[in-house]
PDB file of C-alpha atoms in Angstrom:
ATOM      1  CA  UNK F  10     -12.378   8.383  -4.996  1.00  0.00           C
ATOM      2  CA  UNK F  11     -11.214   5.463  -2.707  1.00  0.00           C
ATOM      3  CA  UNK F  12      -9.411   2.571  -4.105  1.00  0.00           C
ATOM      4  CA  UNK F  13      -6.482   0.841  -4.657  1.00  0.00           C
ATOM      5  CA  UNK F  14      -3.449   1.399  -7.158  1.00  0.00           C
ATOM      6  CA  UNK F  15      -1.104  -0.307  -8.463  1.00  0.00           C
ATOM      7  CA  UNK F  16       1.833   0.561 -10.517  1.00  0.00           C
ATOM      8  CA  UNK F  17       2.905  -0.074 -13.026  1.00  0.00           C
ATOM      9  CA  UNK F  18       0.754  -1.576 -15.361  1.00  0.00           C
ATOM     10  CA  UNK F  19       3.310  -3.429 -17.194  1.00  0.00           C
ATOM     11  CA  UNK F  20       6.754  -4.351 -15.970  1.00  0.00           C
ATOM     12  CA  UNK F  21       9.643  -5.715 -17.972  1.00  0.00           C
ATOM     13  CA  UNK F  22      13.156  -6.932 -16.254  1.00  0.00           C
ATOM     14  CA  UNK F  23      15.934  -9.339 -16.701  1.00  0.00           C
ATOM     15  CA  UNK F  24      15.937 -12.940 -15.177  1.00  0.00           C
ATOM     16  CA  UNK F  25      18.290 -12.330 -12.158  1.00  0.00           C
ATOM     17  CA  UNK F  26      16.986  -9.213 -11.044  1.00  0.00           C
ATOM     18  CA  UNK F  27      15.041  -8.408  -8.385  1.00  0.00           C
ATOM     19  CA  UNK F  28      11.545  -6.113  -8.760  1.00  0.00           C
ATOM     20  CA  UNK F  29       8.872  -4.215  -6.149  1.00  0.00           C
ATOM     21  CA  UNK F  30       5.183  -4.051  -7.496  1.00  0.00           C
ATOM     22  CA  UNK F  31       3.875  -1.011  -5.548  1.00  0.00           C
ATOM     23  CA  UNK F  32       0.353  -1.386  -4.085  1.00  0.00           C
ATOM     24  CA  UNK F  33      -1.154   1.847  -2.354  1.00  0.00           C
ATOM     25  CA  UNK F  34      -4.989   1.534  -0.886  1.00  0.00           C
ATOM     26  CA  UNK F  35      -6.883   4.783   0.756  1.00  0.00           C
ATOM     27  CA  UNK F  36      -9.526   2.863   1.898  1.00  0.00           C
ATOM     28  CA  UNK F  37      -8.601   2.502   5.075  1.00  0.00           C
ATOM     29  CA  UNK F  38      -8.932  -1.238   5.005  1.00  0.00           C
ATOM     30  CA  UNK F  39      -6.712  -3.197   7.748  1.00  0.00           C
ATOM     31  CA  UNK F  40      -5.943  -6.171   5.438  1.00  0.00           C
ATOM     32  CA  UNK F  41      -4.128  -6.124   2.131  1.00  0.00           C
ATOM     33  CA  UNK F  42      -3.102  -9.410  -0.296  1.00  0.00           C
ATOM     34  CA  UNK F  43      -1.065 -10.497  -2.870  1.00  0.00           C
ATOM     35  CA  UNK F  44      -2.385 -12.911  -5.790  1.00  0.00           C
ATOM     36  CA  UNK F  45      -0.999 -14.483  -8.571  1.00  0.00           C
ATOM     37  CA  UNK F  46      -3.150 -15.104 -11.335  1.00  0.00           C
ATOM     38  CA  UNK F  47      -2.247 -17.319 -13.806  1.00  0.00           C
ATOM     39  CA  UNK F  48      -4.821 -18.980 -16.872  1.00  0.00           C
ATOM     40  CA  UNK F  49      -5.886 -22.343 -15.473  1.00  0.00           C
ATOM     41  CA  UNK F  50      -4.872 -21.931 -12.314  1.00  0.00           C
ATOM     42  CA  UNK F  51      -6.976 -19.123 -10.596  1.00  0.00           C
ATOM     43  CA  UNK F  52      -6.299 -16.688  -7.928  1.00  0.00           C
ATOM     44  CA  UNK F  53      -2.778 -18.400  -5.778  1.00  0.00           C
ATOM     45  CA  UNK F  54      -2.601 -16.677  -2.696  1.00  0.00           C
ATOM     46  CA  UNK F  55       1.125 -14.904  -2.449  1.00  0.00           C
ATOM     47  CA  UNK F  56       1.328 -13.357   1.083  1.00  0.00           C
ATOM     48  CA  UNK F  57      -1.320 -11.614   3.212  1.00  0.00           C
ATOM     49  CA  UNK F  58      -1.282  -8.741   5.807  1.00  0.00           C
ATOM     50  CA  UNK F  59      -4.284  -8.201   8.677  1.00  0.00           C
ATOM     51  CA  UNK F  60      -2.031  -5.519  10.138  1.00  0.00           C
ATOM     52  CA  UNK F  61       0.747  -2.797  10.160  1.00  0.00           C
ATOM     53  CA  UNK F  62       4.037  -4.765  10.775  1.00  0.00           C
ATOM     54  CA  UNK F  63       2.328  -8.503  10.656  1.00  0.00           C
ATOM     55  CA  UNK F  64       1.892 -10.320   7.486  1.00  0.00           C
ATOM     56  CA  UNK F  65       1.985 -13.954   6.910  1.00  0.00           C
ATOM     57  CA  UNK F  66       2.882 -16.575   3.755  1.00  0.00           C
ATOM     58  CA  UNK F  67      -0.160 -17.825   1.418  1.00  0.00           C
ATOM     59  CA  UNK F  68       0.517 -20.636  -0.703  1.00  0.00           C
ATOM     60  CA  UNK F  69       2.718 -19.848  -3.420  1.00  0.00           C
ATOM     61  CA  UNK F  70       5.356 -17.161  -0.767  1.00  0.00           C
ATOM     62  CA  UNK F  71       8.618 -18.727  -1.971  1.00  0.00           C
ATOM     63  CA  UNK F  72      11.051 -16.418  -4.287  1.00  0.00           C
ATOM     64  CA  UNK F  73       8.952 -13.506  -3.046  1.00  0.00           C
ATOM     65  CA  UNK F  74       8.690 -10.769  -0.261  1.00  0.00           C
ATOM     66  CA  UNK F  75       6.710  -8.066   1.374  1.00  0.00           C
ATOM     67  CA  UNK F  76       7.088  -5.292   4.016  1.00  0.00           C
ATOM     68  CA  UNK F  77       3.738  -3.101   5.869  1.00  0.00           C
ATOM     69  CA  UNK F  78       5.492  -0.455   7.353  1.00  0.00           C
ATOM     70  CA  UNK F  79       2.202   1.821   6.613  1.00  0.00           C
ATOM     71  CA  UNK F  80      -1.829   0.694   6.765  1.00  0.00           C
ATOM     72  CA  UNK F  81      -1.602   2.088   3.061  1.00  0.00           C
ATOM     73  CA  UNK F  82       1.070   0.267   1.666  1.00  0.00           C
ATOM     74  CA  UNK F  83       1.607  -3.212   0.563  1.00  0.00           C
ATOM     75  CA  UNK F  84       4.556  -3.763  -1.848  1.00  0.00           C
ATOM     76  CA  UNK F  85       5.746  -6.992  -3.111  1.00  0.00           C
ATOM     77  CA  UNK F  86       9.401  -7.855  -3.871  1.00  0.00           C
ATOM     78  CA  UNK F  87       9.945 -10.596  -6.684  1.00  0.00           C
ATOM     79  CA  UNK F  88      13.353 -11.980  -5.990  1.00  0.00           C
ATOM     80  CA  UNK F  89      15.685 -14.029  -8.671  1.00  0.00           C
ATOM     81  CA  UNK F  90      14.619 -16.977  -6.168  1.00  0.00           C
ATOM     82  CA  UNK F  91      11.026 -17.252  -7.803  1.00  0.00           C
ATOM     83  CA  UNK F  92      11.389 -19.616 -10.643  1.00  0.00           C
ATOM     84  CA  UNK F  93       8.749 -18.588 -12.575  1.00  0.00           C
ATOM     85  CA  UNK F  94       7.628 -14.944 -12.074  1.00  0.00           C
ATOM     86  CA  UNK F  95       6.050 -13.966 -15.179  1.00  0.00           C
ATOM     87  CA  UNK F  96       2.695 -13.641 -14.322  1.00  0.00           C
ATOM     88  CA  UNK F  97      -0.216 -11.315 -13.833  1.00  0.00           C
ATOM     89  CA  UNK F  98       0.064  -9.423 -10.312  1.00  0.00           C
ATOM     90  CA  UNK F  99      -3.292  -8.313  -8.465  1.00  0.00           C
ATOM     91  CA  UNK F 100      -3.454  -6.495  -5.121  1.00  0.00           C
ATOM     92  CA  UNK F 101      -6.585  -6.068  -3.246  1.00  0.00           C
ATOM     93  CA  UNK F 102      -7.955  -4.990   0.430  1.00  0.00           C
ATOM     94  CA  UNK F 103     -10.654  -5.627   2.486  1.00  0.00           C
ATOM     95  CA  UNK F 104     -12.169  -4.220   5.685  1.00  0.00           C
ATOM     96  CA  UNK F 105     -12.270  -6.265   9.221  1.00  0.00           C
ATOM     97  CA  UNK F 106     -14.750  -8.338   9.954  1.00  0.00           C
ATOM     98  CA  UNK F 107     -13.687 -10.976   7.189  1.00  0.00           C
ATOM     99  CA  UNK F 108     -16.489 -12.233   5.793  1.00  0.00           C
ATOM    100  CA  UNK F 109     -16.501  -8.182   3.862  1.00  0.00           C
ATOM    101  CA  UNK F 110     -15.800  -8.687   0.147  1.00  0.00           C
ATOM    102  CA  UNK F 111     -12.316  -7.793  -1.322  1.00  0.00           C
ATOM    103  CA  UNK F 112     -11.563  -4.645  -3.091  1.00  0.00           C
ATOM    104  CA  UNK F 113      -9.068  -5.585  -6.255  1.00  0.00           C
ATOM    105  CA  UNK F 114      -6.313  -3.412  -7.965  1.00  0.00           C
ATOM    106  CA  UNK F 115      -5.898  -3.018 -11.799  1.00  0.00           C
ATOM    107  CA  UNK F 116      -2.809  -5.348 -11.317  1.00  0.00           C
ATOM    108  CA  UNK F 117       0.256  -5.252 -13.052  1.00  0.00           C
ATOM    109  CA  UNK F 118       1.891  -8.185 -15.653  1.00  0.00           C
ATOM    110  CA  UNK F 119       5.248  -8.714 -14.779  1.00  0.00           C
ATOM    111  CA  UNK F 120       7.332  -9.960 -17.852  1.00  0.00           C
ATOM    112  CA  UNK F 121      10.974 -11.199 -16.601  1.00  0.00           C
ATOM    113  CA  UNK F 122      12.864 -12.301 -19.964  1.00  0.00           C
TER     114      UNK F 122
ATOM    115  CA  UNK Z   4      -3.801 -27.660   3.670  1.00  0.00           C
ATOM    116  CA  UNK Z   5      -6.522 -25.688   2.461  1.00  0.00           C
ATOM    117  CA  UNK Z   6      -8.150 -25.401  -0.843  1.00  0.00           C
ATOM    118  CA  UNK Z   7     -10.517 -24.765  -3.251  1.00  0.00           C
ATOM    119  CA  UNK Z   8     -11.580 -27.133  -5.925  1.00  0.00           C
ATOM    120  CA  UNK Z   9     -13.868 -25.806  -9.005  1.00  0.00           C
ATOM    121  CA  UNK Z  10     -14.464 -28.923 -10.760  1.00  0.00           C
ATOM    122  CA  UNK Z  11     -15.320 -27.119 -14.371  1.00  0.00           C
ATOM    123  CA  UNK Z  12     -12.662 -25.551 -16.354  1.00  0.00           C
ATOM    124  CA  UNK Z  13     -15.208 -24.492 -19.136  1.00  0.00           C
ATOM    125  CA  UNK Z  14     -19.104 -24.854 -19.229  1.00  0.00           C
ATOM    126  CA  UNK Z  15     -20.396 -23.501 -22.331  1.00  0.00           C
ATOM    127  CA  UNK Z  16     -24.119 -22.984 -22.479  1.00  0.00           C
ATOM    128  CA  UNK Z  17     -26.630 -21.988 -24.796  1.00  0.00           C
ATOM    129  CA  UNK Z  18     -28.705 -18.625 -23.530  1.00  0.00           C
ATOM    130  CA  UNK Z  19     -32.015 -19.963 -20.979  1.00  0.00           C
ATOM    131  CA  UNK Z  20     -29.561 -23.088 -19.607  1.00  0.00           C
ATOM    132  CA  UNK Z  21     -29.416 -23.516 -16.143  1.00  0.00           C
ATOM    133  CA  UNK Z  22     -26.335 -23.252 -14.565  1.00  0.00           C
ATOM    134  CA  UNK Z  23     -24.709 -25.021 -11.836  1.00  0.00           C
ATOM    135  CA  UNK Z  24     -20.956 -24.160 -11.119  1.00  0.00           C
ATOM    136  CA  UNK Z  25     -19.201 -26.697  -8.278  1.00  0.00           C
ATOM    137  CA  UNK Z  26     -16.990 -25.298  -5.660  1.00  0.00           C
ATOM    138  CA  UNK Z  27     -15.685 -27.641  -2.737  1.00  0.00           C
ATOM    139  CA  UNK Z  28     -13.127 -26.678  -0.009  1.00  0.00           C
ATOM    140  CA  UNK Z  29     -10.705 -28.439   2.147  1.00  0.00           C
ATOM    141  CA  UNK Z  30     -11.229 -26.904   6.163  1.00  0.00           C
ATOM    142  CA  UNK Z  31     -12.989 -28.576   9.041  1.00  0.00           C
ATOM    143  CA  UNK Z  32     -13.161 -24.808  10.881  1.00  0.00           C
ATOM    144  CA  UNK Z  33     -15.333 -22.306  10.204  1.00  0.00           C
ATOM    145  CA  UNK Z  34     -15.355 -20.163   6.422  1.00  0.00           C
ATOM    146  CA  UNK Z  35     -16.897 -17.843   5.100  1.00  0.00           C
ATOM    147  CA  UNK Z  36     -17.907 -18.364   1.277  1.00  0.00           C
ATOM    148  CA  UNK Z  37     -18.050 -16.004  -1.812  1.00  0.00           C
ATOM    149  CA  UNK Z  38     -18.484 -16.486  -5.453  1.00  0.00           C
ATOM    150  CA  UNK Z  39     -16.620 -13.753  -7.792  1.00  0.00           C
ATOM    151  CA  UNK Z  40     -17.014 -13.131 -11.429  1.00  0.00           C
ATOM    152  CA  UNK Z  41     -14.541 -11.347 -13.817  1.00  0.00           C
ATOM    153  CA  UNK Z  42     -16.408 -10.384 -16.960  1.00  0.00           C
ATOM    154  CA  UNK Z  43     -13.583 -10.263 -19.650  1.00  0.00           C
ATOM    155  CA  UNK Z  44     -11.518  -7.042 -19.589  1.00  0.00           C
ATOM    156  CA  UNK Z  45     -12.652  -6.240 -16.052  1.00  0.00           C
ATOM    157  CA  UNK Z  46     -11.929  -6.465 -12.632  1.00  0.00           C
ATOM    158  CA  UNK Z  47     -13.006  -9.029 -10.018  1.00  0.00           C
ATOM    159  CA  UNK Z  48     -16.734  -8.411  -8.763  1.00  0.00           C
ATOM    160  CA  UNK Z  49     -18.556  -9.914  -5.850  1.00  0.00           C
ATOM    161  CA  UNK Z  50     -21.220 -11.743  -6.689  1.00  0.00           C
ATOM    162  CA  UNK Z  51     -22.230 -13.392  -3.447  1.00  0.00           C
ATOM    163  CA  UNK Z  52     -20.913 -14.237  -0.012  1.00  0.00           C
ATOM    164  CA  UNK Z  53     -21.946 -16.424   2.833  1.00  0.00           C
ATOM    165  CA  UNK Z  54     -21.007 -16.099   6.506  1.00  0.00           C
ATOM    166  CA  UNK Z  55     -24.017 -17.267   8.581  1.00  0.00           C
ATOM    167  CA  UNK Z  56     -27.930 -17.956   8.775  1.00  0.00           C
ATOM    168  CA  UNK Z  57     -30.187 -19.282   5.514  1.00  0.00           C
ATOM    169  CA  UNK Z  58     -27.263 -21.873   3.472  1.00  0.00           C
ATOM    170  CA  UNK Z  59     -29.112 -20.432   0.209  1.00  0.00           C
ATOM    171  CA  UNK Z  60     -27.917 -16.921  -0.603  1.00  0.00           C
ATOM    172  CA  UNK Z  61     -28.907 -14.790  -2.887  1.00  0.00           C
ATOM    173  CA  UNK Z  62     -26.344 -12.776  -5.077  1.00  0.00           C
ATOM    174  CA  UNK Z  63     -26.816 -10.108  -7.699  1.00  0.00           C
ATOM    175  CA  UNK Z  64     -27.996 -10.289 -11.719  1.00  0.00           C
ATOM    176  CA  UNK Z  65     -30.477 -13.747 -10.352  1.00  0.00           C
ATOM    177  CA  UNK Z  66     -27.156 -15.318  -9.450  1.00  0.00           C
ATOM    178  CA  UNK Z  67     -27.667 -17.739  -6.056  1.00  0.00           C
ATOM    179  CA  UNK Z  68     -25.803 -20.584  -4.125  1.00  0.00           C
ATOM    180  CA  UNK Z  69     -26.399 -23.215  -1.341  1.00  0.00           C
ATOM    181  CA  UNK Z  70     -23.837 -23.975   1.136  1.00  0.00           C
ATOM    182  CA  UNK Z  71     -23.516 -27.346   2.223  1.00  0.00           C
ATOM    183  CA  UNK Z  72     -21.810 -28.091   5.194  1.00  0.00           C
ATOM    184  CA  UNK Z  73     -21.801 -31.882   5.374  1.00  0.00           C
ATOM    185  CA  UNK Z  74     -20.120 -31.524   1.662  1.00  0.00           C
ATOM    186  CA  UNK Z  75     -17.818 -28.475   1.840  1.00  0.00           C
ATOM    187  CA  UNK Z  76     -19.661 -27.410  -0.796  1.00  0.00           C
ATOM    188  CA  UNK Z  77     -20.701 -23.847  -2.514  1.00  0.00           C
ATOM    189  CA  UNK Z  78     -22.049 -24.805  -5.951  1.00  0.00           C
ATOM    190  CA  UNK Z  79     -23.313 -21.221  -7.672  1.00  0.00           C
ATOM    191  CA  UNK Z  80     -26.430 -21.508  -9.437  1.00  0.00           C
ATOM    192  CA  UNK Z  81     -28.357 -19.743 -12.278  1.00  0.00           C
ATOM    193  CA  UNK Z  82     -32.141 -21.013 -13.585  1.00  0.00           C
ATOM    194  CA  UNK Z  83     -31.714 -19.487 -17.074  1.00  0.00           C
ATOM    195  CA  UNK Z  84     -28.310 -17.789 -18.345  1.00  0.00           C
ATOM    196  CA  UNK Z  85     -27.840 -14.720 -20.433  1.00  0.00           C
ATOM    197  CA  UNK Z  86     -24.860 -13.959 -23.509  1.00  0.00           C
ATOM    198  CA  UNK Z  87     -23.969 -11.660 -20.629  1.00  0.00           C
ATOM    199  CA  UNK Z  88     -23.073 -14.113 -18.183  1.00  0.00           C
ATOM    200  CA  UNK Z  89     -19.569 -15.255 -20.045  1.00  0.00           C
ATOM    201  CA  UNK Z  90     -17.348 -14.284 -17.925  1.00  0.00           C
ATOM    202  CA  UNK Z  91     -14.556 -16.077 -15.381  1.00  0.00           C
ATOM    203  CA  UNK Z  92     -16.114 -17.556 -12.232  1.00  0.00           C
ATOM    204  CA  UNK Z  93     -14.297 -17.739  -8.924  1.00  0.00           C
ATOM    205  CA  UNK Z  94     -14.924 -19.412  -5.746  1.00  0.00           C
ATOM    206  CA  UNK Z  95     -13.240 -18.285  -2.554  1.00  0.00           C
ATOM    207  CA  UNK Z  96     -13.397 -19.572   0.670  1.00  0.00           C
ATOM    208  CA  UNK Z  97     -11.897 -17.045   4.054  1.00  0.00           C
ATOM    209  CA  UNK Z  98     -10.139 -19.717   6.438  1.00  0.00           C
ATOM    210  CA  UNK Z  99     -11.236 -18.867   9.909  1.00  0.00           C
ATOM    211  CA  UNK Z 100     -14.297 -17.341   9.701  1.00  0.00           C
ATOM    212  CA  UNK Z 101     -15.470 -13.184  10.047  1.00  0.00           C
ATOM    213  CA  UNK Z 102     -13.441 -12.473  12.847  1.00  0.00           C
ATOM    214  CA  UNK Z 103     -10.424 -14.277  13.231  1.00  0.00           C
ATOM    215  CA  UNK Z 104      -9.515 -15.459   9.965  1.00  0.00           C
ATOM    216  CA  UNK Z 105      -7.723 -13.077   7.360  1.00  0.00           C
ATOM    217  CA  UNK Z 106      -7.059 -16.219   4.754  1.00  0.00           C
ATOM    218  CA  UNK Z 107      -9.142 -15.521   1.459  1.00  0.00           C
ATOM    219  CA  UNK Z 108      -8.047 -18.684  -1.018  1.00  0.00           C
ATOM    220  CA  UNK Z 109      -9.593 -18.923  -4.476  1.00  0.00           C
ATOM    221  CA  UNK Z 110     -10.484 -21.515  -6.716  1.00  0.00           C
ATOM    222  CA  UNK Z 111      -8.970 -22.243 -10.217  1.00  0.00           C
ATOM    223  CA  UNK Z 112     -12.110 -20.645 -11.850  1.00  0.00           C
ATOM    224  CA  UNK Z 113     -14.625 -21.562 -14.077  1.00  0.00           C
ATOM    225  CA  UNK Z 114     -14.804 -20.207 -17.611  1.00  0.00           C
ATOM    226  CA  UNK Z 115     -18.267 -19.787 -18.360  1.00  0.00           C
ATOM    227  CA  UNK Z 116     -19.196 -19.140 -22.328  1.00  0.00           C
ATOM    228  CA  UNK Z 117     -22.836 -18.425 -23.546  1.00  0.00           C
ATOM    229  CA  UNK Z 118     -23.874 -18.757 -26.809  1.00  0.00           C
ATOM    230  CA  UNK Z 119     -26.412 -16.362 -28.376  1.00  0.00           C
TER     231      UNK Z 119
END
Protein backbone atom coordinates (compact mmCIF):
# COMPACT_ATOMS: atom_id res chain seq x y z
CA UNK A 1 0.00 0.00 0.00
CA UNK A 2 1.09 3.65 -0.77
CA UNK A 3 1.83 6.02 1.95
CA UNK A 4 4.09 7.73 3.91
CA UNK A 5 6.41 6.63 6.94
CA UNK A 6 7.92 7.99 9.38
CA UNK A 7 10.33 6.75 11.88
CA UNK A 8 10.56 6.55 14.67
CA UNK A 9 7.61 6.88 16.55
CA UNK A 10 9.15 8.21 19.58
CA UNK A 11 12.53 9.86 19.86
CA UNK A 12 14.45 10.71 22.99
CA UNK A 13 17.96 12.82 22.94
CA UNK A 14 19.96 15.18 24.97
CA UNK A 15 19.62 19.07 24.73
CA UNK A 16 22.76 19.83 22.58
CA UNK A 17 22.46 17.20 20.20
CA UNK A 18 21.49 17.21 16.95
CA UNK A 19 18.57 14.58 15.46
CA UNK A 20 17.13 13.48 11.69
CA UNK A 21 13.33 12.46 11.67
CA UNK A 22 13.24 10.20 8.57
CA UNK A 23 10.22 10.71 6.26
CA UNK A 24 9.92 8.18 3.22
CA UNK A 25 6.63 8.59 0.79
CA UNK A 26 5.94 5.97 -2.29
CA UNK A 27 3.35 7.89 -3.56
CA UNK A 28 4.98 9.46 -6.00
CA UNK A 29 3.88 12.87 -4.88
CA UNK A 30 6.28 15.90 -6.02
CA UNK A 31 5.79 17.91 -2.78
CA UNK A 32 6.65 16.87 0.74
CA UNK A 33 6.30 19.15 4.26
CA UNK A 34 7.32 19.45 7.55
CA UNK A 35 4.81 20.51 10.50
CA UNK A 36 5.07 21.11 13.92
CA UNK A 37 2.19 20.47 15.91
CA UNK A 38 1.93 21.73 19.10
CA UNK A 39 -1.64 21.91 21.55
CA UNK A 40 -2.97 25.42 21.00
CA UNK A 41 -1.11 26.28 18.36
CA UNK A 42 -2.06 24.07 15.28
CA UNK A 43 -0.22 22.84 12.35
CA UNK A 44 3.31 25.56 12.07
CA UNK A 45 4.64 25.09 8.83
CA UNK A 46 8.58 23.92 9.24
CA UNK A 47 10.02 23.77 5.66
CA UNK A 48 8.44 22.64 2.37
CA UNK A 49 9.75 20.91 -0.84
CA UNK A 50 7.78 21.13 -4.53
CA UNK A 51 10.84 19.40 -5.96
CA UNK A 52 14.03 17.17 -5.94
CA UNK A 53 16.89 19.56 -4.84
CA UNK A 54 14.47 22.80 -4.11
CA UNK A 55 12.86 23.31 -0.84
CA UNK A 56 12.04 26.48 0.83
CA UNK A 57 11.52 27.87 4.76
CA UNK A 58 7.78 27.88 6.28
CA UNK A 59 7.28 29.80 9.27
CA UNK A 60 8.81 28.32 12.15
CA UNK A 61 12.55 27.05 9.78
CA UNK A 62 14.98 28.41 12.38
CA UNK A 63 17.15 25.69 14.50
CA UNK A 64 16.09 23.22 11.82
CA UNK A 65 17.14 21.65 8.39
CA UNK A 66 16.26 19.52 5.46
CA UNK A 67 17.88 17.94 2.35
CA UNK A 68 15.66 16.22 -1.05
CA UNK A 69 18.25 14.48 -2.65
CA UNK A 70 15.43 11.76 -3.74
CA UNK A 71 11.44 12.45 -4.80
CA UNK A 72 10.97 9.85 -1.84
CA UNK A 73 12.74 11.31 0.82
CA UNK A 74 12.24 14.20 3.06
CA UNK A 75 14.28 14.15 6.32
CA UNK A 76 14.40 16.82 8.84
CA UNK A 77 17.47 17.73 10.95
CA UNK A 78 16.68 19.32 14.49
CA UNK A 79 19.79 21.20 15.38
CA UNK A 80 20.86 22.38 19.16
CA UNK A 81 19.90 25.91 17.50
CA UNK A 82 16.03 25.20 17.91
CA UNK A 83 15.14 26.41 21.30
CA UNK A 84 12.36 24.49 21.88
CA UNK A 85 12.19 21.18 19.94
CA UNK A 86 10.09 18.99 21.92
CA UNK A 87 7.22 18.65 19.98
CA UNK A 88 5.08 16.37 17.90
CA UNK A 89 6.66 15.90 14.24
CA UNK A 90 4.21 15.19 11.18
CA UNK A 91 5.30 14.68 7.57
CA UNK A 92 2.93 14.63 4.76
CA UNK A 93 2.83 14.81 0.70
CA UNK A 94 0.69 15.86 -1.80
CA UNK A 95 0.39 15.54 -5.58
CA UNK A 96 0.80 18.70 -8.15
CA UNK A 97 -1.78 20.63 -8.95
CA UNK A 98 -2.04 22.19 -5.31
CA UNK A 99 -5.31 22.57 -4.56
CA UNK A 100 -4.99 18.12 -4.09
CA UNK A 101 -5.41 17.32 -0.39
CA UNK A 102 -2.32 16.33 1.76
CA UNK A 103 -1.42 12.85 2.60
CA UNK A 104 -0.10 12.85 6.52
CA UNK A 105 2.50 10.51 8.25
CA UNK A 106 1.97 8.81 11.69
CA UNK A 107 4.53 11.46 12.97
CA UNK A 108 6.98 11.07 15.46
CA UNK A 109 7.24 13.03 19.22
CA UNK A 110 10.52 14.18 19.67
CA UNK A 111 11.42 14.45 23.47
CA UNK A 112 14.93 16.43 23.89
CA UNK A 113 15.60 16.44 27.85
CA UNK B 1 2.91 37.43 6.16
CA UNK B 2 0.43 34.89 5.77
CA UNK B 3 -1.91 33.27 8.13
CA UNK B 4 -4.64 31.57 9.33
CA UNK B 5 -6.83 32.70 12.13
CA UNK B 6 -9.52 30.12 13.75
CA UNK B 7 -11.19 32.32 16.10
CA UNK B 8 -12.57 29.27 18.51
CA UNK B 9 -10.25 27.38 20.64
CA UNK B 10 -13.17 25.13 22.00
CA UNK B 11 -16.94 25.03 20.96
CA UNK B 12 -18.69 22.53 22.90
CA UNK B 13 -22.13 21.61 21.70
CA UNK B 14 -24.90 19.59 22.67
CA UNK B 15 -25.83 16.71 19.83
CA UNK B 16 -28.56 18.53 16.91
CA UNK B 17 -26.53 22.17 17.43
CA UNK B 18 -25.57 23.83 14.51
CA UNK B 19 -22.20 24.47 13.99
CA UNK B 20 -20.32 27.26 12.61
CA UNK B 21 -16.42 27.10 12.89
CA UNK B 22 -14.54 30.66 11.69
CA UNK B 23 -11.48 30.53 9.61
CA UNK B 24 -9.97 33.89 8.13
CA UNK B 25 -6.65 34.24 6.20
CA UNK B 26 -4.16 36.89 5.58
CA UNK B 27 -3.29 36.86 1.34
CA UNK B 28 -4.54 39.26 -1.28
CA UNK B 29 -3.44 36.40 -4.15
CA UNK B 30 -5.15 33.61 -5.01
CA UNK B 31 -5.72 30.27 -2.30
CA UNK B 32 -7.04 27.48 -2.32
CA UNK B 33 -9.10 26.49 0.94
CA UNK B 34 -9.55 23.18 2.93
CA UNK B 35 -11.02 22.27 6.21
CA UNK B 36 -9.31 19.09 8.04
CA UNK B 37 -10.50 17.17 10.98
CA UNK B 38 -8.43 14.91 13.35
CA UNK B 39 -10.81 12.70 15.28
CA UNK B 40 -8.83 11.92 18.55
CA UNK B 41 -6.20 9.16 18.14
CA UNK B 42 -6.18 9.57 14.37
CA UNK B 43 -4.64 11.08 11.60
CA UNK B 44 -5.51 14.29 9.72
CA UNK B 45 -8.56 13.78 7.22
CA UNK B 46 -9.83 16.03 4.50
CA UNK B 47 -12.94 17.15 4.97
CA UNK B 48 -13.38 19.73 2.26
CA UNK B 49 -11.42 21.89 -0.14
CA UNK B 50 -12.10 24.83 -2.33
CA UNK B 51 -10.18 25.94 -5.43
CA UNK B 52 -12.72 27.46 -7.88
CA UNK B 53 -16.50 27.76 -9.08
CA UNK B 54 -19.75 27.59 -6.46
CA UNK B 55 -18.07 29.56 -2.90
CA UNK B 56 -20.37 26.86 -1.01
CA UNK B 57 -18.73 23.44 -0.99
CA UNK B 58 -19.82 20.54 0.08
CA UNK B 59 -17.56 18.15 2.22
CA UNK B 60 -18.14 14.69 3.59
CA UNK B 61 -20.34 13.29 6.88
CA UNK B 62 -23.04 16.73 5.94
CA UNK B 63 -20.00 18.86 6.68
CA UNK B 64 -20.09 22.27 4.23
CA UNK B 65 -18.41 25.79 3.97
CA UNK B 66 -18.79 29.17 2.11
CA UNK B 67 -15.88 31.03 0.93
CA UNK B 68 -15.99 34.58 1.11
CA UNK B 69 -13.76 36.51 -0.78
CA UNK B 70 -14.49 40.09 0.24
CA UNK B 71 -13.80 38.61 3.99
CA UNK B 72 -10.96 36.08 3.61
CA UNK B 73 -13.16 33.96 5.06
CA UNK B 74 -13.86 29.93 5.16
CA UNK B 75 -16.23 29.44 8.11
CA UNK B 76 -17.13 25.37 8.14
CA UNK B 77 -20.59 24.68 8.82
CA UNK B 78 -22.78 21.82 10.20
CA UNK B 79 -26.95 22.14 10.57
CA UNK B 80 -27.15 19.52 13.36
CA UNK B 81 -23.92 17.84 15.05
CA UNK B 82 -23.39 14.29 16.11
CA UNK B 83 -21.23 12.79 19.58
CA UNK B 84 -19.16 11.78 16.56
CA UNK B 85 -18.18 15.03 15.42
CA UNK B 86 -15.60 15.78 18.55
CA UNK B 87 -12.76 15.87 17.06
CA UNK B 88 -9.83 18.74 16.22
CA UNK B 89 -10.78 21.08 13.36
CA UNK B 90 -8.24 22.62 11.03
CA UNK B 91 -8.34 25.25 8.51
CA UNK B 92 -5.68 25.53 5.83
CA UNK B 93 -5.25 27.86 3.29
CA UNK B 94 -2.43 26.88 -0.05
CA UNK B 95 -0.70 30.40 -0.80
CA UNK B 96 -0.65 30.74 -4.52
CA UNK B 97 -3.28 28.94 -5.78
CA UNK B 98 -3.43 25.08 -7.75
CA UNK B 99 -0.64 25.64 -9.84
CA UNK B 100 1.93 27.76 -8.67
CA UNK B 101 1.69 27.78 -5.08
CA UNK B 102 3.19 24.82 -2.92
CA UNK B 103 2.48 26.87 0.60
CA UNK B 104 -0.20 24.83 2.68
CA UNK B 105 -0.47 26.99 6.23
CA UNK B 106 -2.88 25.81 8.91
CA UNK B 107 -4.84 27.32 11.44
CA UNK B 108 -4.48 26.89 15.28
CA UNK B 109 -7.54 24.50 15.25
CA UNK B 110 -10.69 24.29 16.74
CA UNK B 111 -11.50 21.75 19.42
CA UNK B 112 -14.87 20.73 18.87
CA UNK B 113 -16.65 18.61 21.93
CA UNK B 114 -20.26 17.13 21.64
CA UNK B 115 -22.16 16.16 24.34
CA UNK B 116 -24.47 13.11 24.19
Amino acid sequence: DGGITQSPKYLFRKEGQNVTLSCEQNLNHDAMYWYRQDPGQGLRLIYYSQIVNDFQKGDIAEGYSVSREKKESFPLTVTSAQKNPTAFYLCASREHPYNSPLHFGNGTRLTVT
Amino acid sequence: AQSVSQHNHHVILSEAASLELGCNYSYGGTVNLFWYVQYPGQHLQLLLKYFSGDPLVKGIKGFEAEFIKSKFSFNLRKPSVQWSDTAEYFCAVNVGGYNQGGKLIFGQGTELSVKP
